[in-house]
Coordinates of C-alpha atoms and ligand atoms in Angstrom, one line a residue:
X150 CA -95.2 -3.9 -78.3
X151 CA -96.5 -4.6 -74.9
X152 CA -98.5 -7.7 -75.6
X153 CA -96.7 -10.4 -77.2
X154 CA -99.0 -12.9 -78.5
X155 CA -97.1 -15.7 -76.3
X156 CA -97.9 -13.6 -72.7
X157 CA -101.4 -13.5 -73.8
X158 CA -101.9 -17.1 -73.3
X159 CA -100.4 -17.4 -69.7
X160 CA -100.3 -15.3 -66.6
X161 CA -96.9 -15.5 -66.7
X162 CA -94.0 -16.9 -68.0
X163 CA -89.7 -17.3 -68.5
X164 CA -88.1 -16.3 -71.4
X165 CA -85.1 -18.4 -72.4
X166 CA -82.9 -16.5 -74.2
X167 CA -80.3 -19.4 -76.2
X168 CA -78.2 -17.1 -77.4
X169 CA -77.2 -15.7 -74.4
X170 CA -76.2 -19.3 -73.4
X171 CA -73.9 -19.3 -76.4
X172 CA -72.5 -16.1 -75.6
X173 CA -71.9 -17.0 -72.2
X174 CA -69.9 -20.4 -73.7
X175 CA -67.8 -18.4 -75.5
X176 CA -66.9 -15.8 -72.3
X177 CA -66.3 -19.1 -70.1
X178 CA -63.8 -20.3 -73.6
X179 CA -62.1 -17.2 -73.6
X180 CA -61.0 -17.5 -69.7
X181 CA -60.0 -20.9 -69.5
X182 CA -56.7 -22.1 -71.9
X183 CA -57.3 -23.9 -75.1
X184 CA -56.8 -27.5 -74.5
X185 CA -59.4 -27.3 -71.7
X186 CA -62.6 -29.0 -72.5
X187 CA -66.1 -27.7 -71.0
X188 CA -68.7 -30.0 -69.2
X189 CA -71.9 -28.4 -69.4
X190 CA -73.6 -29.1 -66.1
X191 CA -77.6 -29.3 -67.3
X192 CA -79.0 -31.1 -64.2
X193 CA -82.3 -29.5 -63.1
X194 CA -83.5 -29.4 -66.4
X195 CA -80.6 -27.0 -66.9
X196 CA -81.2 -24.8 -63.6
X197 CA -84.9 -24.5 -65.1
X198 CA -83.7 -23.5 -68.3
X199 CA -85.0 -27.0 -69.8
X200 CA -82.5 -29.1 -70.8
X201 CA -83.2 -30.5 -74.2
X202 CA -83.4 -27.4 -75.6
X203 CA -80.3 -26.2 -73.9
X204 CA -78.2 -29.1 -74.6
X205 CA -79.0 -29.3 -78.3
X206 CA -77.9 -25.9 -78.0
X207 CA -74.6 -27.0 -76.6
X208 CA -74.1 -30.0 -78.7
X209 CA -73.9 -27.4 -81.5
X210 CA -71.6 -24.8 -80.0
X211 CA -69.3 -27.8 -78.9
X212 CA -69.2 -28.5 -75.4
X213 CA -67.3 -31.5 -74.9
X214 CA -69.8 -33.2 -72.4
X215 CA -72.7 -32.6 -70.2
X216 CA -72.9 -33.6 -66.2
X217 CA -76.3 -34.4 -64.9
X218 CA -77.2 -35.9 -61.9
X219 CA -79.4 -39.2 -62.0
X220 CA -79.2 -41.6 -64.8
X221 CA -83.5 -40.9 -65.4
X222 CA -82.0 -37.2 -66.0
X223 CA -79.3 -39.0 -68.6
X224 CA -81.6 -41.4 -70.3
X225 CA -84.2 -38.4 -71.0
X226 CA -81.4 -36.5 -72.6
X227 CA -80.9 -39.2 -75.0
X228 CA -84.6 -39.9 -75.9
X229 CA -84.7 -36.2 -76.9
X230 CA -82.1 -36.6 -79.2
X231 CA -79.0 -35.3 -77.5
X232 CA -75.6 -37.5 -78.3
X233 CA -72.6 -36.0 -76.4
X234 CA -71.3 -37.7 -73.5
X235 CA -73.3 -37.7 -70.2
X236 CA -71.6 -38.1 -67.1
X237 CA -73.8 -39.0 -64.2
X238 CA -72.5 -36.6 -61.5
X239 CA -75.0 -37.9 -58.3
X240 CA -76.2 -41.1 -56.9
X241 CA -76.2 -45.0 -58.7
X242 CA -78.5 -47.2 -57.5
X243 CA -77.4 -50.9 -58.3
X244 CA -80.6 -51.8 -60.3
X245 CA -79.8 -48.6 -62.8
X246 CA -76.4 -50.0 -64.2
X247 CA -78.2 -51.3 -67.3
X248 CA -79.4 -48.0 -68.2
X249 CA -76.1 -47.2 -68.4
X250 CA -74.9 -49.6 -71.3
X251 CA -78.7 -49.0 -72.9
X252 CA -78.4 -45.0 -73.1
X253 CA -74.4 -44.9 -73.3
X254 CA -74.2 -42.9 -69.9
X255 CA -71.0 -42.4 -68.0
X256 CA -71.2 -43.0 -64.5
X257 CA -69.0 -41.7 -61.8
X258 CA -67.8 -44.5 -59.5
X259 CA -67.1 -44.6 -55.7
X260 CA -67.9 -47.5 -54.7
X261 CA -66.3 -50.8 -55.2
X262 CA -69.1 -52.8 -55.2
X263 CA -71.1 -50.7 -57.9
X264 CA -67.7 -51.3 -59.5
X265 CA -68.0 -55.0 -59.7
X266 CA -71.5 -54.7 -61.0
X267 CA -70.5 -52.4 -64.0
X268 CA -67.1 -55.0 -64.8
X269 CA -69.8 -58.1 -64.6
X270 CA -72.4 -56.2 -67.1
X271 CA -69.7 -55.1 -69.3
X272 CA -68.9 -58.2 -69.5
X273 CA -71.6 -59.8 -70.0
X274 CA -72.8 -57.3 -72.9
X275 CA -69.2 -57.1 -74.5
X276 CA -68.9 -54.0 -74.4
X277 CA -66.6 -51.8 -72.2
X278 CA -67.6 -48.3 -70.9
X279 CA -66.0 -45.3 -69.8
X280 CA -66.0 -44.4 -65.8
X281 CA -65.4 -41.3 -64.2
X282 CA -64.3 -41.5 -60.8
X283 CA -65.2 -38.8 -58.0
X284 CA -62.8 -38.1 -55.2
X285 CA -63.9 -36.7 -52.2
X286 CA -61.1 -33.9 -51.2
X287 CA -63.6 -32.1 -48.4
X288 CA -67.5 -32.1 -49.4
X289 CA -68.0 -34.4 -47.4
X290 CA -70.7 -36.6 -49.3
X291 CA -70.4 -38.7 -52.5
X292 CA -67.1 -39.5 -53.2
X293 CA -63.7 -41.8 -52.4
X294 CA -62.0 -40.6 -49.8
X295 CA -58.7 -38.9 -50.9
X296 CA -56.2 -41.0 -48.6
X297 CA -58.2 -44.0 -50.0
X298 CA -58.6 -43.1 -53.6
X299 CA -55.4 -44.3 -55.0
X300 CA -55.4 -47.9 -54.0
X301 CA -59.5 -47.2 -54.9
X302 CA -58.7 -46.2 -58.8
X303 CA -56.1 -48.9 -58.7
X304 CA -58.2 -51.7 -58.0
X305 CA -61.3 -50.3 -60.5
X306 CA -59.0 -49.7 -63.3
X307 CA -58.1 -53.3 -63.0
X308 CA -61.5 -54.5 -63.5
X309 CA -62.3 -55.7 -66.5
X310 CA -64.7 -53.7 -69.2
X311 CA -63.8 -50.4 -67.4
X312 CA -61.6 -48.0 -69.0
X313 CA -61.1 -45.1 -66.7
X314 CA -61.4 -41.4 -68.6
X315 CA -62.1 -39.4 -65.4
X316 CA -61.2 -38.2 -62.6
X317 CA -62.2 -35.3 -60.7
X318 CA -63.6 -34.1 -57.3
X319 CA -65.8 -30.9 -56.2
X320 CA -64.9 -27.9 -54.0
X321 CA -67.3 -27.0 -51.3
X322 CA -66.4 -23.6 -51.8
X323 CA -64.5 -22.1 -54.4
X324 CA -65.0 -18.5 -53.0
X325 CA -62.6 -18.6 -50.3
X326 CA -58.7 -19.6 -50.7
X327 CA -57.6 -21.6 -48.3
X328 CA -59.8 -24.7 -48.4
X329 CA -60.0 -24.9 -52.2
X330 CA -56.2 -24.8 -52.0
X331 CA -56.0 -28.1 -49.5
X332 CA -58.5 -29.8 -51.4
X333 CA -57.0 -28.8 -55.0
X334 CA -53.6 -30.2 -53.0
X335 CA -55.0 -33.6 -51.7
X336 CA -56.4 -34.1 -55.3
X337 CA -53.0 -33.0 -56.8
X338 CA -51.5 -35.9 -54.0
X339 CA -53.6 -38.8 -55.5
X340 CA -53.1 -38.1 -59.0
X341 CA -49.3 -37.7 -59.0
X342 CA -49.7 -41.2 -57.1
X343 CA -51.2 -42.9 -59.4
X344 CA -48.8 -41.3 -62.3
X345 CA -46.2 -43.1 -60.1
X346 CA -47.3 -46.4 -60.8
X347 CA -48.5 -46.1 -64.6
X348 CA -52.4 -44.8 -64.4
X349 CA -52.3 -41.6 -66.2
X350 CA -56.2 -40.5 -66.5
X351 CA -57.0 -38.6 -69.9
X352 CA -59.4 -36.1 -68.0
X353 CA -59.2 -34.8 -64.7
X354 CA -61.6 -31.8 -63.4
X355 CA -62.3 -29.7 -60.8
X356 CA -63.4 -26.4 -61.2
X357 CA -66.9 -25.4 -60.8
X358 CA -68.4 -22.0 -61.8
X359 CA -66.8 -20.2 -58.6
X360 CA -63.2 -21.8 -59.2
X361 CA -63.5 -20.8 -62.9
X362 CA -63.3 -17.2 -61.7
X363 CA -61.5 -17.2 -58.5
X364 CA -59.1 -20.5 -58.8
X365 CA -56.8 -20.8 -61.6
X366 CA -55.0 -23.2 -60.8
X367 CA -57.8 -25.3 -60.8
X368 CA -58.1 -25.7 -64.6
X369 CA -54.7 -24.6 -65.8
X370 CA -53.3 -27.5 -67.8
X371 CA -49.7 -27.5 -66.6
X372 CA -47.7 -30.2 -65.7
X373 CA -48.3 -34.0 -65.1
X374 CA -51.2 -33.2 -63.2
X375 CA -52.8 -30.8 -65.8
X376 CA -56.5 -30.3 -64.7
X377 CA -58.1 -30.2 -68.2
X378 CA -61.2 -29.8 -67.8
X379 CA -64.2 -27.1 -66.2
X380 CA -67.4 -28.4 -65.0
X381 CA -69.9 -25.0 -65.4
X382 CA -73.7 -24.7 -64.8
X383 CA -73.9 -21.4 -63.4
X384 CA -72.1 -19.5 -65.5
X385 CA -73.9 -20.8 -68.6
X386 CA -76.7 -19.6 -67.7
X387 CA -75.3 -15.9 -67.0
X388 CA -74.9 -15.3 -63.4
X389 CA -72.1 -15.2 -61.1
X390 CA -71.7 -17.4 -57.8
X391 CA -72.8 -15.5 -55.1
X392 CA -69.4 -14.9 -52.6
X393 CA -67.7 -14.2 -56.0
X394 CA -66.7 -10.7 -56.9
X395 CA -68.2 -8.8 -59.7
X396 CA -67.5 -11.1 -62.4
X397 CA -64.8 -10.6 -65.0
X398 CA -67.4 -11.9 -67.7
X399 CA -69.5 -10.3 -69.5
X400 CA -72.4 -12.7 -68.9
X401 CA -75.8 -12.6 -70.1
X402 CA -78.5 -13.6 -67.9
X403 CA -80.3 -16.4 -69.6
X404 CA -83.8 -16.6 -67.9
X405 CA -85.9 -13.3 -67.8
X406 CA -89.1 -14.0 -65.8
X407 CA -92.3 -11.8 -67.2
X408 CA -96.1 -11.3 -66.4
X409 CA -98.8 -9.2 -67.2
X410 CA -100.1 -6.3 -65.4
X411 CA -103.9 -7.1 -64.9
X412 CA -105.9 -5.1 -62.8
X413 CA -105.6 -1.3 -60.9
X414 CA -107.0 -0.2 -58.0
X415 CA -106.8 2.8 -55.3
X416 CA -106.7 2.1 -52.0
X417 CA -107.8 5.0 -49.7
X418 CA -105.8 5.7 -46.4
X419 CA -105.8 3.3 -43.8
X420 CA -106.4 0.4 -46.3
X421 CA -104.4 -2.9 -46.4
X422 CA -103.4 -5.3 -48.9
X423 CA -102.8 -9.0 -48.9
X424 CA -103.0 -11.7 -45.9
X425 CA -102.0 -10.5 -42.7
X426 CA -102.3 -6.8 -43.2
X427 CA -98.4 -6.4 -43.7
X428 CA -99.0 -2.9 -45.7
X429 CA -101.2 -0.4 -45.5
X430 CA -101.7 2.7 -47.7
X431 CA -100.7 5.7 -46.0
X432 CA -102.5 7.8 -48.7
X433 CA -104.1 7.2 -52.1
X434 CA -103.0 4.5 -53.1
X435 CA -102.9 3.0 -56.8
X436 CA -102.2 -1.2 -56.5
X437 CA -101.3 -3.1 -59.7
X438 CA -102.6 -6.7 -59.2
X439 CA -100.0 -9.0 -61.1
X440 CA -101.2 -13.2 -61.7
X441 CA -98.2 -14.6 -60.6
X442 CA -96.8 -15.8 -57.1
X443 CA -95.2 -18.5 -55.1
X444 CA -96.8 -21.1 -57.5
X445 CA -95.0 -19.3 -60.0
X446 CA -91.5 -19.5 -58.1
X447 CA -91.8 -16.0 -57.3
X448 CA -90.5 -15.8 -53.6
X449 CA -92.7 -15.5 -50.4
X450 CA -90.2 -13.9 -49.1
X451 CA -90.5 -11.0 -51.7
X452 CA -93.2 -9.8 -50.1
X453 CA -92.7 -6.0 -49.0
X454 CA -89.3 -6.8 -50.5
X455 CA -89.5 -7.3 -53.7
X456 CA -89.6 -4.9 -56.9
X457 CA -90.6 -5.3 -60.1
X458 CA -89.8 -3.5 -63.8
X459 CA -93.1 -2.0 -65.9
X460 CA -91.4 0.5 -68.7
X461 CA -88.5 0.5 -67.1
X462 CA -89.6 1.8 -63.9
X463 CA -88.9 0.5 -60.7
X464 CA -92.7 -0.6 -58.4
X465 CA -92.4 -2.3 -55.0
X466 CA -94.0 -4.8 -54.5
X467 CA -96.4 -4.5 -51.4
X468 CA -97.8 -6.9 -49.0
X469 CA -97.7 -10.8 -48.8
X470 CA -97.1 -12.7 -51.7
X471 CA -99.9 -14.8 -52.0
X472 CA -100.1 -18.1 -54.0
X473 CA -101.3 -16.8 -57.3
X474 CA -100.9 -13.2 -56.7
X475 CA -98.7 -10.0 -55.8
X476 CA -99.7 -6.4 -55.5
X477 CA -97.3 -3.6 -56.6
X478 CA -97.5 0.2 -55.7
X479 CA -97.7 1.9 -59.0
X480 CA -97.2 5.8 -56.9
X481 CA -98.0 8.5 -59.2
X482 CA -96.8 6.6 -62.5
X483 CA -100.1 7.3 -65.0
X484 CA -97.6 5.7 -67.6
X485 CA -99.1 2.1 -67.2
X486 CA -102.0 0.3 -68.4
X487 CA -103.5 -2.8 -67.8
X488 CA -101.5 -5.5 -70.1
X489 CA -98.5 -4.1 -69.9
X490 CA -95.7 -5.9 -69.5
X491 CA -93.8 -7.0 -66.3
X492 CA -90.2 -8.0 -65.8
X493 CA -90.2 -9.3 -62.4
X494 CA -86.1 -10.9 -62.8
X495 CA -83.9 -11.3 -65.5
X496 CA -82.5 -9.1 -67.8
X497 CA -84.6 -5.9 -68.0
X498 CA -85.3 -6.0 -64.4
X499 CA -84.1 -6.9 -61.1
X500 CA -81.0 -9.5 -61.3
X501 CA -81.8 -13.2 -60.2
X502 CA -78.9 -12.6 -57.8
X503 CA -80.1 -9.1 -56.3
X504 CA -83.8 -11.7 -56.1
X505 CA -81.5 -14.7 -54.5
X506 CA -79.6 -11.3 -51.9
X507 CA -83.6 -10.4 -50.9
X508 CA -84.5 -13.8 -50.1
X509 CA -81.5 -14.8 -48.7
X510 CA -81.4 -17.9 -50.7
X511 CA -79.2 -18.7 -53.8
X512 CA -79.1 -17.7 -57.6
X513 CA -79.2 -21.5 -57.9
X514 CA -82.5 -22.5 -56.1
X515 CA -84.1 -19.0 -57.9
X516 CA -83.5 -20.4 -61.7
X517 CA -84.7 -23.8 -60.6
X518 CA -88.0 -23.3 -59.1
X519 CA -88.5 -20.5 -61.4
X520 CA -87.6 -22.8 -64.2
X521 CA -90.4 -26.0 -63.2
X522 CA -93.2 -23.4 -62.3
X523 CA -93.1 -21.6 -65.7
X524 CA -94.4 -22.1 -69.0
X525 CA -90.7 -21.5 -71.2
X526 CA -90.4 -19.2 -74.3
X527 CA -86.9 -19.7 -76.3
X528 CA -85.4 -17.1 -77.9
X529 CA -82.9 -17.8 -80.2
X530 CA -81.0 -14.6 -79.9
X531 CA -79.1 -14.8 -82.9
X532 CA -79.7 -10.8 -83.8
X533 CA -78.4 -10.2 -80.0
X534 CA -75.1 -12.1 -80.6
X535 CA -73.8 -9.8 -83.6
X536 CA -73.4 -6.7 -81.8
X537 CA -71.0 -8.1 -79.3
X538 CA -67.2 -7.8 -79.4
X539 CA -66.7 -11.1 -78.7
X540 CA -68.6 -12.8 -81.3
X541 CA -65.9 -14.8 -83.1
X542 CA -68.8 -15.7 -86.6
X543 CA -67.3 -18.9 -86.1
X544 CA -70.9 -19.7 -84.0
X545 CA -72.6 -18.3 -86.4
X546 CA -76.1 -20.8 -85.1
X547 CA -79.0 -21.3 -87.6
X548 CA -82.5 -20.4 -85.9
X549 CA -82.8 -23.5 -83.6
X550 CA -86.4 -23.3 -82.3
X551 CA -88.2 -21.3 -84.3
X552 CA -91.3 -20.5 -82.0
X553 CA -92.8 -20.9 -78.3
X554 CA -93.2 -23.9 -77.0
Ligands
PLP881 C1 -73.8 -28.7 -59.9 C2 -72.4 -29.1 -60.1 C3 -71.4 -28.3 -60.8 C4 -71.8 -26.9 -61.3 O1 -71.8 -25.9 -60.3 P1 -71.8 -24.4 -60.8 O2 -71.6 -23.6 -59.6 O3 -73.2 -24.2 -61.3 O4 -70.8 -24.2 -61.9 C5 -70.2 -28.8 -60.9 N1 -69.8 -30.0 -60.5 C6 -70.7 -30.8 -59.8 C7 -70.2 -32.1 -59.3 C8 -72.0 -30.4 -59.6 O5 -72.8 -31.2 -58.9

C-alpha cells in the first residue's frame, strides 16, 4: 500500500497516532507511584498533536488534569467538549478573570492584585474556585518568589471565594542535579512553612518530563511535603528531553510526518540543485523532488543535512530547503516510484529528536511547528496497543475517531 487515500489529497501530512499517546500514559503510570496524579500538559495544541482530539483521548484514559497556557487555549478546550480540570499554566490578563468562572478554568496565581480580582468575582457570582499557585524557585519568570511565597499563599488563601488546591513551581532544568536539587529544596522550605502554621495544600507539583526520569524525588509522595503530582507534555507524546539519557520508557513517538514522492530527475555532472548552488552532482545523478518544506515545518536548516525514509531506505536530502520543496538523492535505488511514500520524522524514519540534534533546536519547537503547518491524520492505534507487554486491557479504548479529519 503506498498510496493511502488520505496522502493523495495533500502534499503532505502528520500522522497522529492516539494510541501511542495511551501507551505512553501508561509507561509514564508505571514510573511514578500510585497515589501520584498526572497533569497532561496539551498547550500548543498538544505540541502540534491538536488538542481536542488528544485530550478527549486523555479524559478517557484518566489523566487527572490538563495544563495549558492561556485561558483562549482553556476556553477552546471546553467548547470542544473536554471536562477535566484545566489549569492555566501562563499569563492572566485582568480583563480574562471572567472566563475563568464562565469555562470553569483554574488559574495559577502570582500576583496579589489578580488575587483580589478573582476573591471580588467570586464573590460577586457566589461561587468559589480553585487556584493553583506557582512559585518561582529559579526560572526566573512567572512566579512568587520563594522567600516571598509563604506570607504570599498566606494572604491569598485568606481571600474570600479562593480555595487553594495547588501548589507547584517549574525547574529550569531538570537534566542536571545540582540546581533542580536547590530549587526542589527552596520549594520543600515554603511548603513545610506553611504546614507550620495550618495550610496544608491538597496538590503540590513539580516534575516536568525531564525530572520524571532523572529526579525522583520530585514526585515521590513521602512525607509532609509529598509532591503528588507530575506535570508531562513531552513524554506523552513519545520523546525524551533532550540532555536526558536514553530513556528508561518505552515510548512511542506520537507524530510521524509523511509526504509523497513526486517527480525524478537526473542531473548530469556539474549540475546543482536548489537556491544558492549548495550541491552539485558529482556524477549522474537521480533527484526525487518531494512537495513539502519550511512551510510545512520541515527545517531550513535540513538542508544538505537532512534524510529522509522511502521503503525503508535511507536518501539525503540535497540542497536548500526551499519553501515548498526539497530534493533527495535517490543514488542507485531503482526501488522507488513516483507516489511512493515518504517518512521524513517520526516513527519509520528519522527520530524528531535526531531532526531537533541536526537543527540544533529542540524536540519541542519540531512537534509544534510541524504540528500548525500540517494537515493531521488520527490513528487510533488500538491494533498496535495489544502486542505490547505493558498493556494492562484495563484501557481497552473503543475506536475514538474513526477517520481523517
Ligand atoms: C510546558 C510545561 C511543562 C511540560 O514540560 P515537558 O518537558 O513537556 O514535560 C510542565 N510544566 C509547565 C509549567 C510547563 O509550562
Amino acid at each position: 500500500m503506498h498510496r493511502p487515500i488520505e496522502l493523495g489529497f495533500c502534499s503532505s501530512c502528520i500522522e497522529i497516532n492516539l494510541g501511542a499517546i495511551a501507551h505512553n500514559l501508561r509507561e509514564i503510570r508505571q514510573k511514578i507511584d500510585q497515589g501520584v496524579k498526572v497533569l497532561a500538559v496539551v498547550k500548543s495544541d498538544a505540541y502540534g498533536h491538536g488538542a481536542q482530539e488528544v485530550c478527549l483521548l486523555l479524559e478517557r484514559c484518566g489523566v487527572e488534569m490538563l495544563g495549558v497556557t492561556s485561558v483562549e487555549e482553556g476556553v477552546n478546550l471546553r467548547l470542544k467538549g473536554v471536562g477535566l480540570p484545566i489549569l492555566v499554566m501562563g499569563c492572566i490578563f485582568p480583563e480574562e478573570v471572567g472566563e475563568f468562572f464562565s469555562y470553569s478554568l483554574t488559574p495559577n496565581l502570582c500576583d496579589l492584585n489578580l488575587a483580589r480580582k478573582f476573591s471580588r468575582y467570586s464573590i460577586k457570582l457566589g461561587q468559589a474556585i480553585k487556584v493553583h499557585i506557582k512559585i518561582d524557585t529559579g526560572m526566573g519568570g512567572l512566579g512568587v518568589r520563594a522567600q516571598e511565597a509563604s506570607a504570599f499563599v498566606r494572604e491569598a488563601a485568606g481571600l474570600p471565594g479562593l480555595l487553594l488546591e495547588g501548589l507547584f513551581t517549574h525547574f529550569c532544568s531538570a537534566t542536571e542535579g545540582g540546581c533542580t536539587n536547590e530549587q526542589l529544596g527552596r520549594f520543600r522550605k515554603v511548603m513545610e512553612e506553611l504546614e507550620s502554621v495550618g495550610i496544608h495544600v491538597p496538590i503540590k507539583h513539580t516534575a516536568n518530563s525531564a525530572a520524571i526520569l532523572n529526579v525522583p524525588e520530585s514526585y515521590m509522595p513521602n512525607g509532609t511535603t509529598a509532591f503528588n503530582m507530575v506535570r508531562t507534555g513531552l513524554l506523552l507524546y513519545g520523546l525524551t528531553p533532550p540532555g536526558c539519557p536514553e530513556s528508561s520508557l518505552k515510548l512511542k513517538p506520537a507524530m510521524t510526518f509523511k509526504t509523497r514522492l513526486a517527480y525524478i530527475k537526473t542531473l548530469e555532472p556539474g549540475e546543482t540543485v536548489s537556491y544558492g548552488r549548495t550541491y552539485t552532482a558529482k556524477s549522474p545523478t537521480r533527484i526525487g523532488v518531494l512537495p513539502v518544506g519550511y512551510n510545512n515545518g520541515y527545517n531550513l536548516r535540513l538542508s544538505n543535512k537532512g534524510y529522509v525514509v522511502i521503503r525503508g531506505k535511507r536518501f539525503p536530502v540535497v540542497g536548500r530547503v526551499r519553501m515548498n520543496l526539497i530534493h533527495i538523492d535517490l543514488g542507485q535505488e531503482e526501488q522507488v516510484e513516483i507516489g511512493d511514500i515518504v517518512t521524513l520524522y517520526g516513527e519509520g524514519g528519522p527520530s524528531v529528536e535526531e531532526v531537533a540534534r541536526l537543527i540544533e533546536g529542540s524536540p519541542y519547537e519540531v512537534l509544534c511547528t510541524t504540528g500548525k503547518s500540517n494537515h493531521r491524520i488520527y490513528l487510533d492505534g488500538i491494533g498496535q496497543e495489544e502486542e505490547h507487554p505493558h498493556s494492562t486491557g484495563e484501557e481497552q479504548l473503543a475506536p475514538l475517531f474513526a477517520t481523517a479529519h
